[in-house]
Amino acid sequence: MAGLLAARVLRDHFDHVTIIERDKLPEGPEFRPGVPQARHAHALLAQGQQIMEDLFPGLKADFAEMGAPSMVWGKETAMRTAGGWVKRFDSGITTNVCSRVALEWHVRRRLLRHRNVTILEGQQVSHLLTDAAGTTIIGVEIETRRGTDSRPLYADLIVDASGRSSHMPQWLQALGYDAPEESIVNAHLGYATRWYEIPAGFECDWKVMTIGTQPDTGLLRGGGIFHVEGNRWLVIAAGTNKDYPPTEEAAFTEFIKSLPSLALYEAVQHAQPVSPIYGYRRTENLWHHYERLNMPERLVVIGDAYCGFNPIYGQGMTVAALDALALQSLLRERGTDDLTGFGRAAHQRLAKAVKNAWLMATGEDLRYPLTEGQSPSLLDRLTQKYMDWVLRALTDDETAALAFMQAMNLSRPPISLFHPRIAWRVLRESLRSKRDKNRNAPRQGFRPRAAPAVGH
């Protein structure tokens, strides 16, 4: 997604844009090996959806065409945090819920309507090409996936959007440059996903239900259920600190039953599975600090290749959209006549684009006792305590809940939760007596069958 969105921005400023893609792309919205996480849940947050609609006008119509449900946050989201079930209300924040493969298919289809964009399928980059001085990247060497038919591909600007498996650090070292410094926060979270057909007659007041962990009580399991296109549920179970959910059917069901609430288990126990259970464990937060690195000219690294997040928070695609906006703003300011210093300036902007998502994801992951990479500071601890009060306030206070949802959707920075208007409401709620965490629980169940008519 980072590559597709970057290509959309670049095509406005360059004569031609070439995407190098390792996979042979499917002809429809289907799974492909290059996106192993595509079988799992993907949240398109409000900020990301708005950016994509701006880049691809009419994308909302594609959501309607594919049958991706439209969802109003608060009104149609049942969210249980460590503070309890969030109060239900109409937040005015609307997004669509769809599978990753469907979204990527529609974005790629719209991108290829631009005649100056080409995708080279079944190709991969083997190394970077430089000028004689070794200070400027002038292209890449590409080859088939089997390592045959190697040839150079020259370009004015190279953008690496190859994800967590990017070889950029090694390529730079091969040219005599340093690899970037890394920041890693790993809560050892793993999750398992299964797809279900929504059972006939089932009625509920939500389109997405999430059940969060409760680190303060040692309950480190959570899960979620998403109503996506095709009248299907995508069900995810997650566990932190290496308490990974199993992929064997009976054990997976028992894991869901062990969550802090039975609501998810009660929803799916009568649903018909339509897929195997897929596991995923590559969930560390990893920031390659290219913004601190002395790099060759005309090279930019974006998306997960630059900064990847724990996928459980659903930030990845929205941050990819923010990365594309950062490129767009820089290109509009500087143009393409002289790209000297462009890479350094781009990475400085990308650092700002990813900062809020990084603080939110790592701040949450630092709650868990076995998290590796860094230890929570005093400020982290104080922030976590305040966020505990925020989560408690969400059960009763719509203003606090709206601010929380805006921050979750990356529409506002997390610091907005500390605004005095929000803080006094949070502190007021923190002083109230304990409440039932099952208040505001979702309403769900099977539609009662009509009694047969009896006549004489």
PDB file of C-alpha atoms in Angstrom, residues 179 213 310 317:
ATOM      1  CA  ALA A 179      23.170   1.106   8.206  1.00  0.00           C
ATOM      2  CA  THR A 213      -6.220  -6.609  27.125  1.00  0.00           C
ATOM      3  CA  ASN A 310       2.620  -3.441  15.839  1.00  0.00           C
ATOM      4  CA  MET A 317      -2.083   1.793   6.010  1.00  0.00           C
TER       5      MET A 317
END
